[in-house]
Coordinates of C-alpha atoms in Angstrom, one line a residue:
V1 CA 0.0 -0.2 0.2
Y2 CA 1.5 3.5 -1.0
K3 CA 0.8 6.8 0.1
T4 CA -1.3 8.4 -3.1
Y5 CA 1.0 11.4 -3.5
T6 CA 4.5 10.6 -2.2
C7 CA 4.6 6.9 -3.0
E8 CA 5.8 6.3 0.0
V9 CA 4.9 2.5 1.0
V10 CA 2.9 2.6 4.2
C11 CA 2.8 -1.4 4.6
N12 CA 3.0 -4.6 2.9
L13 CA 0.3 -7.0 2.6
R14 CA 0.8 -10.7 3.0
G15 CA -1.7 -13.6 3.2
H16 CA -2.6 -14.6 -0.5
Q17 CA -1.2 -17.8 -2.0
S18 CA -2.8 -16.6 -5.5
K19 CA -4.1 -14.4 -7.5
V20 CA -5.9 -11.4 -5.8
R21 CA -9.3 -11.2 -7.4
S22 CA -10.6 -8.3 -5.8
V23 CA -9.9 -5.2 -3.0
C24 CA -11.9 -2.9 -1.3
W25 CA -11.3 -0.3 1.1
S26 CA -13.9 0.2 4.6
A27 CA -15.6 3.5 4.5
D28 CA -12.9 5.3 7.1
D29 CA -9.9 3.8 4.7
S30 CA -8.6 2.5 8.0
K31 CA -9.2 -0.9 6.6
L32 CA -9.0 -3.2 3.1
V33 CA -10.2 -6.3 2.5
S34 CA -9.0 -8.5 -0.1
T35 CA -10.2 -12.3 -1.4
G36 CA -8.8 -14.0 -4.4
A37 CA -8.4 -17.5 -6.2
D38 CA -6.9 -19.1 -3.4
G39 CA -10.0 -19.1 -1.4
A40 CA -9.2 -16.7 1.0
A41 CA -10.6 -13.5 2.3
Y42 CA -8.5 -11.3 4.4
E43 CA -8.9 -8.2 6.3
Y44 CA -6.0 -5.6 7.1
D45 CA -5.5 -3.0 9.4
I46 CA -3.5 -0.3 7.3
I47 CA -3.3 2.2 10.8
K48 CA -1.3 -1.1 12.3
E49 CA 1.0 -1.7 9.6
G50 CA -1.1 -3.4 7.5
R51 CA -1.4 -6.4 10.4
R52 CA -4.2 -9.0 9.2
C53 CA -7.1 -8.5 11.6
S54 CA -9.4 -11.3 10.3
D55 CA -9.2 -13.7 7.7
F56 CA -11.8 -16.2 6.2
T57 CA -10.7 -19.6 3.8
Q58 CA -12.7 -21.5 2.2
K59 CA -10.4 -24.4 -0.1
G60 CA -11.7 -25.4 -3.4
T61 CA -13.2 -21.6 -4.2
N62 CA -12.4 -19.1 -6.6
F63 CA -13.3 -15.8 -4.7
S64 CA -14.1 -13.1 -7.6
C65 CA -15.1 -10.1 -5.3
I66 CA -15.2 -8.8 -1.8
I67 CA -16.9 -5.8 -0.5
T68 CA -17.0 -4.3 3.3
Y69 CA -19.9 -2.6 4.9
T70 CA -18.9 -0.6 8.8
A71 CA -21.8 -0.2 10.8
T72 CA -22.0 2.0 13.7
E73 CA -23.9 1.0 16.7
N74 CA -23.1 2.7 20.3
A75 CA -20.2 4.3 19.0
Q76 CA -18.6 0.8 18.3
Q77 CA -17.9 0.3 14.1
T78 CA -18.1 -3.5 13.1
N79 CA -16.9 -4.4 9.8
T80 CA -19.1 -6.6 7.8
V81 CA -17.2 -8.7 4.6
Y82 CA -19.3 -9.8 1.8
V83 CA -18.0 -12.0 -0.7
V84 CA -18.6 -14.6 -3.9
G85 CA -17.5 -16.5 -6.2
S86 CA -17.5 -19.8 -7.8
D87 CA -19.5 -21.8 -5.0
K88 CA -22.3 -19.7 -6.1
T89 CA -23.2 -18.4 -2.5
L90 CA -22.9 -14.8 -1.0
K91 CA -21.5 -15.1 2.2
E92 CA -21.6 -12.3 5.0
V93 CA -18.7 -12.6 7.3
Q94 CA -17.6 -11.1 10.6
G95 CA -14.5 -11.3 12.3
G96 CA -13.4 -14.5 10.1
N97 CA -16.8 -16.4 11.0
P98 CA -19.5 -16.5 8.6
V99 CA -22.7 -15.0 9.7
N100 CA -24.7 -15.7 6.7
C101 CA -24.7 -17.6 3.5
L102 CA -27.1 -17.2 0.8
E103 CA -27.1 -19.9 -2.0
S104 CA -27.6 -17.8 -5.6
N105 CA -27.9 -20.9 -7.8
S106 CA -25.4 -18.7 -10.0
T107 CA -21.8 -17.8 -10.1
M108 CA -21.8 -13.9 -8.7
G109 CA -18.8 -12.2 -10.4
Q110 CA -19.3 -8.5 -8.7
L111 CA -20.7 -6.9 -6.1
A112 CA -21.5 -3.3 -5.1
L113 CA -23.3 -1.6 -1.9
A114 CA -25.8 1.2 -2.5
T115 CA -24.2 4.3 -1.2
Q116 CA -27.2 4.2 1.3
A117 CA -26.9 0.6 2.3
K118 CA -30.4 -0.2 1.1
A119 CA -29.4 -2.8 -1.3
L120 CA -26.8 -4.8 -2.5
F121 CA -25.8 -5.7 -6.2
A122 CA -24.2 -8.7 -7.6
G123 CA -23.9 -9.4 -11.0
V124 CA -24.2 -13.2 -12.2
S125 CA -21.2 -14.3 -13.9
E126 CA -22.8 -17.5 -16.1
S127 CA -21.8 -18.0 -19.4
E128 CA -25.1 -19.1 -20.4
L129 CA -26.9 -15.6 -19.1
P130 CA -26.6 -12.3 -21.0
G131 CA -25.5 -11.0 -17.8
P132 CA -28.4 -10.3 -15.1
I133 CA -27.6 -8.2 -12.6
R134 CA -29.1 -9.0 -8.8
C135 CA -30.7 -6.4 -6.6
Y136 CA -31.0 -8.0 -2.3
S137 CA -32.6 -5.9 -0.2
F138 CA -29.7 -4.8 2.5
P139 CA -29.5 -6.0 5.3
L140 CA -29.4 -9.5 3.8
D141 CA -32.5 -11.6 3.8
G142 CA -32.1 -13.4 0.5
D143 CA -34.6 -11.7 -0.9
Y144 CA -33.6 -10.4 -4.4
V145 CA -35.3 -8.7 -8.0
E146 CA -33.4 -10.0 -10.8
Y147 CA -33.1 -7.4 -14.2
Q148 CA -31.8 -8.4 -17.1

C-alpha cells in the first residue's frame, strides 16, 4: 500500500497464495479487505502497519469479489465482509466467521453496495446468461429482484 501523493510505502500486505481478484477499502479507509483465487478473504488494518485482523478461507473456491460494510452502533464500529465466487453463494462474514450464507444458484462475479446501504447489487457471471444483475434487499434476508 502506497501513499497517494508521495508514493511512499505505507505497508506490505501478506497472505494470499494465488491471484488477488478483488480489494475494497472500509468507509474510513483504515481497513482493506481482499479476496482471491486461493479461496481466502483477508481484512487488513492499515493503521496498524497492515496487520491482518481477520481471515476467512474456503479451500476449493475461487472468490471473485469482496466488499465491506461498516456499521456503527453505540459508538462501536463493526466491519462486515461480503464475498462471492465459484461456489454459487453470497457469504456474509464478520471477524473471519461466516454469519450468513445465501445460495444464489448462479456464479456471482461482482458486488456493489448502494450508497445508503439499502441494497446490495450482484452481477451474475454465468456463460449461458446474458449478464443479469441481482438487487438484494439490505441487510441480507435472501430476497432479491433480478434485472436483465
